[in-house]
CSV table of C-alpha atoms in Angstrom, one decimal:
chain,number,residue,atom,x,y,z
A,1,UNK,CA,-56.4,-97.3,-69.7
A,2,UNK,CA,-58.3,-95.3,-72.3
A,3,UNK,CA,-61.9,-94.0,-71.8
A,4,UNK,CA,-63.0,-96.3,-74.7
A,5,UNK,CA,-61.6,-99.4,-73.0
A,6,UNK,CA,-63.2,-98.4,-69.7
A,7,UNK,CA,-66.5,-97.7,-71.4
A,8,UNK,CA,-66.6,-101.1,-73.1
A,9,UNK,CA,-65.6,-102.8,-69.9
A,10,UNK,CA,-68.4,-101.0,-68.2
A,11,UNK,CA,-70.9,-102.4,-70.7
A,12,UNK,CA,-69.6,-106.0,-70.1
A,13,UNK,CA,-69.8,-105.5,-66.3
A,14,UNK,CA,-73.4,-104.3,-66.6
A,15,UNK,CA,-74.6,-107.4,-68.4
A,16,UNK,CA,-72.6,-109.8,-66.2
A,17,UNK,CA,-74.1,-108.4,-63.0
A,18,UNK,CA,-77.6,-108.1,-64.6
A,19,UNK,CA,-77.4,-111.8,-65.6
A,20,UNK,CA,-76.5,-113.2,-62.2
A,21,UNK,CA,-78.3,-110.8,-60.0
A,22,UNK,CA,-82.0,-109.8,-60.0
A,23,UNK,CA,-81.5,-106.1,-60.7
A,24,UNK,CA,-82.8,-104.0,-63.6
A,25,UNK,CA,-80.1,-103.4,-66.2
A,26,UNK,CA,-81.4,-99.9,-66.6
A,27,UNK,CA,-80.4,-99.1,-63.0
A,28,UNK,CA,-76.9,-100.5,-63.5
A,29,UNK,CA,-76.5,-98.6,-66.8
A,30,UNK,CA,-77.5,-95.3,-65.1
A,31,UNK,CA,-75.0,-95.9,-62.3
A,32,UNK,CA,-72.2,-96.8,-64.7
A,33,UNK,CA,-73.0,-93.6,-66.7
A,34,UNK,CA,-72.7,-91.6,-63.5
A,35,UNK,CA,-69.4,-93.3,-62.4
A,36,UNK,CA,-67.6,-93.1,-65.7
A,37,UNK,CA,-69.0,-89.6,-66.6
A,38,UNK,CA,-68.1,-88.2,-63.2
A,39,UNK,CA,-64.8,-89.8,-62.3
A,40,UNK,CA,-63.3,-90.6,-65.8
A,41,UNK,CA,-64.6,-88.2,-68.4
A,42,UNK,CA,-65.4,-85.4,-65.9
A,43,UNK,CA,-68.8,-84.6,-67.4
A,44,UNK,CA,-71.4,-82.4,-65.7
A,45,UNK,CA,-74.8,-83.8,-64.7
A,46,UNK,CA,-76.3,-81.8,-67.6
A,47,UNK,CA,-74.0,-83.5,-70.1
A,48,UNK,CA,-74.9,-86.9,-68.7
A,49,UNK,CA,-78.6,-86.1,-68.8
A,50,UNK,CA,-78.3,-85.3,-72.5
A,51,UNK,CA,-77.9,-89.0,-73.2
A,52,UNK,CA,-81.3,-89.9,-71.7
A,53,UNK,CA,-83.6,-90.9,-74.5
A,54,UNK,CA,-86.5,-88.5,-73.9
A,55,UNK,CA,-88.2,-89.4,-77.2
A,56,UNK,CA,-88.1,-93.1,-76.3
A,57,UNK,CA,-89.4,-92.4,-72.8
A,58,UNK,CA,-92.3,-90.4,-74.1
A,59,UNK,CA,-93.1,-93.0,-76.8
A,60,UNK,CA,-93.2,-95.9,-74.4
A,61,UNK,CA,-95.1,-94.2,-71.6
A,62,UNK,CA,-97.5,-92.3,-73.9
A,63,UNK,CA,-98.6,-95.3,-76.0
A,64,UNK,CA,-98.8,-97.8,-73.1
A,65,UNK,CA,-100.8,-95.2,-71.0
A,66,UNK,CA,-103.3,-94.8,-73.9
A,67,UNK,CA,-103.7,-98.5,-74.4
A,68,UNK,CA,-104.0,-98.8,-70.6
A,69,UNK,CA,-107.1,-96.7,-70.8
A,70,UNK,CA,-108.3,-98.8,-73.7
A,71,UNK,CA,-107.8,-101.9,-71.7
A,72,UNK,CA,-109.5,-100.6,-68.6
A,73,UNK,CA,-112.7,-99.6,-70.4
A,74,UNK,CA,-112.9,-102.8,-72.5
A,75,UNK,CA,-112.0,-101.3,-75.9
A,76,UNK,CA,-109.0,-103.5,-76.4
A,77,UNK,CA,-111.0,-106.6,-75.5
A,78,UNK,CA,-113.7,-105.6,-78.1
A,79,UNK,CA,-111.1,-105.1,-80.8
A,80,UNK,CA,-109.5,-108.4,-80.0
A,81,UNK,CA,-112.9,-110.2,-80.0
A,82,UNK,CA,-113.6,-108.7,-83.5
A,83,UNK,CA,-110.1,-109.7,-84.8
A,84,UNK,CA,-110.3,-113.2,-83.5
A,85,UNK,CA,-113.8,-113.6,-84.8
A,86,UNK,CA,-112.6,-112.5,-88.3
A,87,UNK,CA,-109.7,-114.9,-88.1
A,88,UNK,CA,-111.8,-117.9,-87.1
A,89,UNK,CA,-110.0,-121.0,-88.4
A,90,UNK,CA,-107.3,-119.0,-90.2
A,91,UNK,CA,-105.1,-118.6,-87.1
A,92,UNK,CA,-101.9,-119.7,-89.1
A,93,UNK,CA,-102.3,-116.5,-91.2
A,94,UNK,CA,-102.4,-114.1,-88.2
A,95,UNK,CA,-98.5,-113.8,-87.9
A,96,UNK,CA,-98.3,-112.9,-91.6
A,97,UNK,CA,-101.2,-110.5,-91.4
A,98,UNK,CA,-99.3,-108.8,-88.5
A,99,UNK,CA,-96.1,-108.8,-90.6
A,100,UNK,CA,-97.9,-107.0,-93.5
A,101,UNK,CA,-99.7,-104.5,-91.3
A,102,UNK,CA,-96.4,-103.6,-89.7
A,103,UNK,CA,-94.6,-103.2,-93.0
A,104,UNK,CA,-97.2,-100.9,-94.8
A,105,UNK,CA,-96.7,-97.8,-92.6
A,106,UNK,CA,-92.9,-98.0,-92.9
A,107,UNK,CA,-93.1,-98.5,-96.7
A,108,UNK,CA,-95.4,-95.4,-96.9
A,109,UNK,CA,-92.8,-93.3,-95.1
A,110,UNK,CA,-93.5,-93.6,-91.4
A,111,UNK,CA,-90.8,-94.5,-88.9
A,112,UNK,CA,-91.0,-98.2,-88.0
A,113,UNK,CA,-91.6,-97.4,-84.3
A,114,UNK,CA,-94.8,-95.5,-85.2
A,115,UNK,CA,-96.5,-98.5,-86.8
A,116,UNK,CA,-95.2,-100.8,-84.1
A,117,UNK,CA,-96.5,-98.5,-81.3
A,118,UNK,CA,-100.0,-98.8,-82.6
A,119,UNK,CA,-99.9,-102.5,-83.7
A,120,UNK,CA,-98.0,-104.2,-81.0
A,121,UNK,CA,-100.6,-103.8,-78.2
A,122,UNK,CA,-103.4,-105.3,-80.3
A,123,UNK,CA,-101.2,-108.0,-81.9
A,124,UNK,CA,-100.0,-109.2,-78.5
A,125,UNK,CA,-103.5,-109.5,-77.2
A,126,UNK,CA,-104.8,-111.3,-80.3
A,127,UNK,CA,-101.9,-113.7,-79.9
A,128,UNK,CA,-102.9,-114.4,-76.3
A,129,UNK,CA,-106.5,-114.9,-77.2
A,130,UNK,CA,-105.7,-117.2,-80.1
A,131,UNK,CA,-103.1,-119.2,-78.1
A,132,UNK,CA,-100.3,-118.1,-80.5
A,133,UNK,CA,-96.8,-117.8,-79.2
A,134,UNK,CA,-96.4,-114.1,-78.1
A,135,UNK,CA,-92.7,-114.2,-79.1
A,136,UNK,CA,-93.5,-115.2,-82.6
A,137,UNK,CA,-96.1,-112.4,-83.1
A,138,UNK,CA,-93.9,-109.9,-81.4
A,139,UNK,CA,-91.0,-110.7,-83.8
A,140,UNK,CA,-93.3,-110.6,-86.8
A,141,UNK,CA,-94.3,-107.1,-85.8
A,142,UNK,CA,-90.6,-106.1,-85.5
A,143,UNK,CA,-89.5,-107.7,-88.7
A,144,UNK,CA,-92.6,-106.5,-90.6
A,145,UNK,CA,-91.7,-103.0,-89.7
A,146,UNK,CA,-88.1,-103.6,-90.6
A,147,UNK,CA,-89.2,-104.9,-94.0
A,148,UNK,CA,-90.4,-101.5,-95.0
A,149,UNK,CA,-87.5,-99.6,-93.6
A,150,UNK,CA,-85.7,-98.7,-96.8
A,151,UNK,CA,-88.4,-98.0,-99.2
A,152,UNK,CA,-87.7,-94.9,-101.3
A,153,UNK,CA,-90.4,-93.1,-99.2
A,154,UNK,CA,-88.9,-94.1,-95.8
A,155,UNK,CA,-86.8,-91.8,-93.6
A,156,UNK,CA,-84.1,-94.4,-93.1
A,157,UNK,CA,-83.9,-95.0,-96.9
A,158,UNK,CA,-83.5,-91.2,-97.4
A,159,UNK,CA,-80.8,-91.0,-94.7
A,160,UNK,CA,-78.7,-93.8,-96.2
A,161,UNK,CA,-79.1,-92.5,-99.8
A,162,UNK,CA,-78.1,-89.0,-98.8
A,163,UNK,CA,-75.1,-90.2,-96.8
A,164,UNK,CA,-73.8,-92.2,-99.9
A,165,UNK,CA,-74.5,-89.6,-102.7
A,166,UNK,CA,-73.1,-86.7,-100.7
A,167,UNK,CA,-69.7,-88.5,-100.9
A,168,UNK,CA,-69.9,-88.7,-104.7
A,169,UNK,CA,-70.9,-92.4,-104.8
A,170,UNK,CA,-73.9,-94.0,-106.5
A,171,UNK,CA,-76.2,-96.8,-105.3
A,172,UNK,CA,-79.4,-98.5,-106.3
A,173,UNK,CA,-82.2,-97.6,-103.9
A,174,UNK,CA,-84.4,-100.3,-105.3
A,175,UNK,CA,-81.8,-103.0,-104.7
A,176,UNK,CA,-81.5,-101.8,-101.1
A,177,UNK,CA,-85.3,-101.9,-100.7
A,178,UNK,CA,-85.7,-105.3,-102.4
A,179,UNK,CA,-82.8,-106.9,-100.5
A,180,UNK,CA,-84.1,-105.7,-97.2
A,181,UNK,CA,-87.6,-106.8,-97.9
A,182,UNK,CA,-86.5,-110.3,-99.1
A,183,UNK,CA,-84.2,-110.7,-96.1
A,184,UNK,CA,-86.9,-109.9,-93.6
A,185,UNK,CA,-89.5,-112.1,-95.4
A,186,UNK,CA,-87.1,-115.0,-95.0
A,187,UNK,CA,-86.6,-114.2,-91.3
A,188,UNK,CA,-90.3,-114.1,-91.0
A,189,UNK,CA,-90.6,-117.6,-92.4
A,190,UNK,CA,-87.9,-118.8,-90.0
A,191,UNK,CA,-89.7,-117.2,-87.0
A,192,UNK,CA,-92.9,-119.0,-87.9
A,193,UNK,CA,-91.1,-122.3,-88.3
A,194,UNK,CA,-89.2,-121.9,-85.0
A,195,UNK,CA,-92.0,-120.5,-82.8
A,196,UNK,CA,-95.1,-121.6,-84.7
A,197,UNK,CA,-95.4,-125.0,-83.1
A,198,UNK,CA,-96.0,-123.8,-79.6
A,199,UNK,CA,-99.6,-124.3,-78.4
A,200,UNK,CA,-100.6,-125.4,-81.9
A,201,UNK,CA,-102.4,-128.5,-80.6
A,202,UNK,CA,-104.0,-126.6,-77.8
A,203,UNK,CA,-105.2,-123.9,-80.3
A,204,UNK,CA,-106.6,-126.7,-82.6
A,205,UNK,CA,-108.5,-128.3,-79.7
A,206,UNK,CA,-110.1,-125.0,-78.7
A,207,UNK,CA,-110.8,-123.6,-82.2
A,208,UNK,CA,-114.4,-124.7,-82.5
A,209,UNK,CA,-115.5,-123.5,-79.1
A,210,UNK,CA,-113.5,-120.2,-79.5
A,211,UNK,CA,-115.0,-119.5,-82.9
A,212,UNK,CA,-118.5,-120.1,-81.6
A,213,UNK,CA,-118.1,-118.0,-78.5
A,214,UNK,CA,-116.4,-115.1,-80.4
A,215,UNK,CA,-119.1,-115.2,-83.0
A,216,UNK,CA,-121.9,-114.7,-80.4
A,217,UNK,CA,-119.9,-112.0,-78.6
A,218,UNK,CA,-119.3,-109.8,-81.6
A,219,UNK,CA,-122.9,-110.1,-82.8
A,220,UNK,CA,-124.5,-109.3,-79.5
A,221,UNK,CA,-122.1,-106.9,-77.9
A,222,UNK,CA,-122.5,-103.2,-78.4
A,223,UNK,CA,-120.0,-100.4,-77.7
A,224,UNK,CA,-120.5,-98.0,-74.8
A,225,UNK,CA,-119.9,-94.3,-75.3
A,226,UNK,CA,-116.4,-94.4,-73.7
A,227,UNK,CA,-115.4,-97.3,-75.9
A,228,UNK,CA,-116.6,-95.5,-79.1
A,229,UNK,CA,-114.6,-92.4,-78.0
A,230,UNK,CA,-111.6,-94.6,-77.3
A,231,UNK,CA,-111.8,-96.1,-80.8
A,232,UNK,CA,-112.0,-92.6,-82.3
A,233,UNK,CA,-109.0,-91.5,-80.2
A,234,UNK,CA,-106.9,-94.5,-81.4
A,235,UNK,CA,-107.8,-93.7,-85.0
A,236,UNK,CA,-107.0,-90.0,-84.5
A,237,UNK,CA,-103.6,-90.9,-83.0
A,238,UNK,CA,-102.8,-93.0,-86.0
A,239,UNK,CA,-103.9,-90.4,-88.5
A,240,UNK,CA,-102.2,-87.4,-86.8
A,241,UNK,CA,-98.9,-89.2,-86.1
A,242,UNK,CA,-98.5,-91.2,-89.3
A,243,UNK,CA,-100.1,-88.6,-91.6
A,244,UNK,CA,-98.6,-85.4,-90.2
A,245,UNK,CA,-95.3,-86.7,-88.7
A,246,UNK,CA,-96.1,-85.6,-85.2
A,247,UNK,CA,-94.6,-87.4,-82.1
A,248,UNK,CA,-96.8,-90.4,-81.6
A,249,UNK,CA,-95.8,-90.4,-77.9
A,250,UNK,CA,-97.1,-86.8,-77.3
A,251,UNK,CA,-100.2,-87.4,-79.4
A,252,UNK,CA,-100.9,-90.6,-77.4
A,253,UNK,CA,-100.5,-88.6,-74.2
A,254,UNK,CA,-102.9,-85.9,-75.4
A,255,UNK,CA,-105.5,-88.5,-76.5
A,256,UNK,CA,-105.2,-90.4,-73.2
A,257,UNK,CA,-105.6,-87.1,-71.2
A,258,UNK,CA,-108.8,-86.2,-73.0
A,259,UNK,CA,-110.2,-89.7,-72.4
A,260,UNK,CA,-109.2,-89.7,-68.8
A,261,UNK,CA,-110.8,-86.3,-68.2
A,262,UNK,CA,-114.0,-87.3,-70.1
A,263,UNK,CA,-114.4,-90.7,-68.5
A,264,UNK,CA,-112.5,-90.7,-65.2
A,265,UNK,CA,-114.3,-93.8,-63.8
A,266,UNK,CA,-113.5,-96.2,-66.6
A,267,UNK,CA,-110.0,-94.8,-67.0
A,268,UNK,CA,-109.0,-95.1,-63.4
A,269,UNK,CA,-105.7,-96.8,-62.8
A,270,UNK,CA,-104.6,-96.8,-66.4
A,271,UNK,CA,-101.2,-95.3,-65.4
A,272,UNK,CA,-100.5,-98.4,-63.4
A,273,UNK,CA,-100.5,-100.4,-66.6
A,274,UNK,CA,-97.5,-98.6,-68.0
A,275,UNK,CA,-94.6,-101.1,-68.1
A,276,UNK,CA,-92.3,-98.9,-65.9
A,277,UNK,CA,-89.7,-101.7,-65.5
A,278,UNK,CA,-89.4,-101.9,-69.3
A,279,UNK,CA,-89.1,-98.1,-69.5
A,280,UNK,CA,-86.4,-98.1,-66.9
A,281,UNK,CA,-84.5,-101.0,-68.5
A,282,UNK,CA,-84.5,-99.6,-72.0
A,283,UNK,CA,-83.9,-95.9,-71.2
A,284,UNK,CA,-81.1,-96.8,-68.8
A,285,UNK,CA,-79.2,-99.0,-71.3
A,286,UNK,CA,-79.7,-96.5,-74.2
A,287,UNK,CA,-78.5,-93.7,-71.9
A,288,UNK,CA,-75.2,-95.5,-71.3
A,289,UNK,CA,-74.8,-96.4,-75.0
A,290,UNK,CA,-75.4,-92.8,-75.9
A,291,UNK,CA,-72.6,-91.9,-73.4
A,292,UNK,CA,-70.3,-94.3,-75.3
A,293,UNK,CA,-71.2,-92.5,-78.5
A,294,UNK,CA,-70.6,-89.1,-76.8
A,295,UNK,CA,-67.1,-90.3,-75.7
A,296,UNK,CA,-66.4,-91.3,-79.3
A,297,UNK,CA,-66.0,-95.0,-78.5
A,298,UNK,CA,-68.1,-96.2,-81.4
A,299,UNK,CA,-66.3,-93.9,-83.9
A,300,UNK,CA,-62.9,-95.0,-82.5
A,301,UNK,CA,-63.6,-98.7,-82.8
A,302,UNK,CA,-64.9,-98.1,-86.4
A,303,UNK,CA,-61.9,-96.0,-87.4
A,304,UNK,CA,-59.5,-98.6,-85.9
A,305,UNK,CA,-61.2,-101.3,-88.1
A,306,UNK,CA,-61.2,-99.1,-91.2
A,307,UNK,CA,-57.4,-98.6,-90.8
A,308,UNK,CA,-56.8,-102.4,-91.2
A,309,UNK,CA,-56.6,-101.9,-95.0
A,310,UNK,CA,-58.0,-105.2,-96.3
A,311,UNK,CA,-61.4,-104.2,-97.9
A,312,UNK,CA,-63.3,-107.5,-97.5
A,313,UNK,CA,-62.2,-107.9,-93.8
A,314,UNK,CA,-63.0,-104.3,-93.1
A,315,UNK,CA,-66.4,-104.6,-94.7
A,316,UNK,CA,-67.3,-107.6,-92.5
A,317,UNK,CA,-66.0,-105.9,-89.3
A,318,UNK,CA,-67.9,-102.7,-90.0
A,319,UNK,CA,-71.1,-104.7,-90.4
A,320,UNK,CA,-70.4,-106.4,-87.1
A,321,UNK,CA,-69.8,-103.1,-85.3
A,322,UNK,CA,-73.0,-101.7,-86.8
A,323,UNK,CA,-75.0,-104.7,-85.7
A,324,UNK,CA,-73.6,-104.8,-82.1
A,325,UNK,CA,-74.0,-101.1,-81.6
A,326,UNK,CA,-77.4,-100.7,-83.2
A,327,UNK,CA,-78.8,-103.4,-80.9
A,328,UNK,CA,-78.7,-100.8,-78.2
A,329,UNK,CA,-78.8,-97.5,-80.1
A,330,UNK,CA,-80.5,-95.6,-83.0
A,331,UNK,CA,-80.2,-97.5,-86.3
A,332,UNK,CA,-80.2,-94.1,-88.1
A,333,UNK,CA,-77.4,-92.8,-86.0
A,334,UNK,CA,-75.3,-95.9,-86.4
A,335,UNK,CA,-75.8,-95.9,-90.2
A,336,UNK,CA,-74.9,-92.2,-90.2
A,337,UNK,CA,-71.6,-93.0,-88.5
A,338,UNK,CA,-70.7,-96.3,-90.3
A,339,UNK,CA,-71.3,-95.3,-93.9
A,340,UNK,CA,-68.7,-92.5,-93.9
A,341,UNK,CA,-66.2,-95.0,-92.5
A,342,UNK,CA,-67.0,-97.4,-95.4
A,343,UNK,CA,-66.9,-94.6,-98.0
A,344,UNK,CA,-63.1,-94.8,-98.8
A,345,UNK,CA,-63.4,-98.5,-99.6
A,346,UNK,CA,-66.5,-98.1,-101.7
A,347,UNK,CA,-64.7,-95.2,-103.6
A,348,UNK,CA,-61.8,-97.5,-104.5
A,349,UNK,CA,-64.2,-99.8,-106.4
A,350,UNK,CA,-63.0,-103.0,-104.6
A,351,UNK,CA,-66.2,-103.2,-102.7
A,352,UNK,CA,-69.5,-102.6,-104.5
A,353,UNK,CA,-71.3,-99.5,-103.1
A,354,UNK,CA,-74.8,-101.0,-103.2
A,355,UNK,CA,-73.7,-104.3,-101.8
A,356,UNK,CA,-71.8,-102.7,-98.9
A,357,UNK,CA,-74.6,-100.3,-98.1
A,358,UNK,CA,-77.2,-103.0,-98.2
A,359,UNK,CA,-75.2,-105.3,-95.9
A,360,UNK,CA,-74.5,-102.5,-93.5
A,361,UNK,CA,-78.1,-101.3,-93.5
A,362,UNK,CA,-79.4,-104.8,-92.9
A,363,UNK,CA,-76.9,-105.6,-90.1
A,364,UNK,CA,-77.9,-102.4,-88.3
A,365,UNK,CA,-81.7,-102.9,-88.5
A,366,UNK,CA,-82.5,-106.6,-88.2
A,367,UNK,CA,-81.0,-106.4,-84.7
A,368,UNK,CA,-83.9,-104.1,-83.7
A,369,UNK,CA,-85.6,-107.2,-82.4
A,370,UNK,CA,-83.6,-106.8,-79.1
A,371,UNK,CA,-85.6,-105.5,-76.2
A,372,UNK,CA,-83.2,-102.5,-76.0
A,373,UNK,CA,-84.3,-101.1,-79.3
A,374,UNK,CA,-87.4,-98.9,-79.6
A,375,UNK,CA,-89.6,-101.5,-81.5
A,376,UNK,CA,-88.4,-104.4,-79.3
A,377,UNK,CA,-89.1,-102.4,-76.2
A,378,UNK,CA,-92.6,-101.7,-77.4
A,379,UNK,CA,-93.3,-105.4,-77.9
A,380,UNK,CA,-92.0,-106.3,-74.4
A,381,UNK,CA,-93.9,-103.4,-72.8
A,382,UNK,CA,-97.2,-104.6,-74.3
A,383,UNK,CA,-96.8,-108.2,-73.2
A,384,UNK,CA,-99.0,-109.3,-70.3
A,385,UNK,CA,-97.3,-109.4,-66.9
A,386,UNK,CA,-97.1,-113.1,-66.7
A,387,UNK,CA,-95.6,-113.4,-70.2
A,388,UNK,CA,-93.3,-110.4,-70.2
A,389,UNK,CA,-90.2,-112.2,-69.0
A,390,UNK,CA,-90.7,-114.9,-71.5
A,391,UNK,CA,-91.1,-112.4,-74.3
A,392,UNK,CA,-88.1,-110.4,-73.1
A,393,UNK,CA,-85.9,-113.5,-73.1
A,394,UNK,CA,-87.2,-114.6,-76.5
A,395,UNK,CA,-86.5,-111.2,-78.1
A,396,UNK,CA,-83.1,-111.0,-76.4
A,397,UNK,CA,-82.1,-114.5,-77.7
A,398,UNK,CA,-83.4,-113.8,-81.2
A,399,UNK,CA,-81.6,-110.4,-81.2
A,400,UNK,CA,-78.4,-112.0,-80.1
A,401,UNK,CA,-78.7,-114.5,-83.0
A,402,UNK,CA,-79.3,-111.5,-85.4
A,403,UNK,CA,-76.2,-109.7,-84.0
A,404,UNK,CA,-74.0,-112.8,-84.8
A,405,UNK,CA,-75.5,-113.9,-88.1
A,406,UNK,CA,-76.6,-110.7,-89.9
A,407,UNK,CA,-73.0,-109.4,-90.6
A,408,UNK,CA,-71.8,-112.7,-91.8
A,409,UNK,CA,-74.9,-113.6,-93.9
A,410,UNK,CA,-75.2,-110.2,-95.5
A,411,UNK,CA,-71.5,-110.1,-96.2
A,412,UNK,CA,-71.8,-113.4,-98.0
A,413,UNK,CA,-74.9,-112.3,-99.9
A,414,UNK,CA,-74.2,-108.7,-100.9
A,415,UNK,CA,-70.5,-107.9,-100.5
A,416,UNK,CA,-68.5,-111.0,-101.5
A,417,UNK,CA,-70.2,-111.6,-104.9
A,418,UNK,CA,-69.6,-108.0,-105.9
A,419,UNK,CA,-66.0,-107.8,-104.7
């Protein structure tokens, strides 16, 4: 039995056990990484450690620690009060405002996770205060960030364009950007239609009293010195990370450390608000998927599909592999692996280059709604304790739908017409 078959079987076993037994999937994934790495592949512990997503760990813990301090000293509550007061009776627009705010940093060139890391904590709390479905707002954050993924200024757009042109092929970057934006806008409309009815009547009944109470709060309430410093710290994190490209996780840790040192009393216990179960879950699963990539399993599956020889079928299957794998791993890494496999078919002229790249790019990124991706994990980590399981299951179900539908729909929209 090949290492690729064993690795894929291990992934199935992890999810079967995790479904029927109350154990963190991250724990199972780390155990499976150890078992296969030690007894099948004969890896050293150092090699197994190399698959641990340190950047994701730092991002999740740094951002949730910083917002934990902001929650402890009342800054988050003040921001939410102001936001709800501004929204007043326009609650139905909140999901679309969130979508737009998530899209702008990505369109301007920031990684999608950077904008989501700053927006998700506030968006989830506004949703809670306004009695809006947290799953809906979380998904609007995710797909808003995805909508800006392939702008000409975005890193993912640059990676895809370079991977295509370096192989002597040409593509339209504006078609890729426009197709991605339109697809995510449609998904946003579907999200609002599917999740928007929850608690709508409750929200309507409480709208008058909420608007009045919020109005008096934000006219009478003044900020304390630690809250003003926290607001300044949040703004500094956004400017430094988005403007200068520094690690938002490390910058958030630095800002949190300064606030904790300056205001130890109001910051006490902030580390307990870090969603450690989510960190363990996501980092463990990603560690195992990185091991599969290290074994060459993803490349082997893609190469096997590429050898089938029927261009339209190969294009569909490559999109499916990109969607399934990217649900657990780096979208940039998956696109970097899948585009070279699709290059021979695009060079033949049977499959349009722009259509194939657009379908593959969308298939590999709209699945980021799963709680195992960076942006999905950020949404789950910032849900309240009593809502976290509901949000996790909602994102998992939606992500599964994206994994199944995105390859087929994008194939029909972008590949088949140009074939």
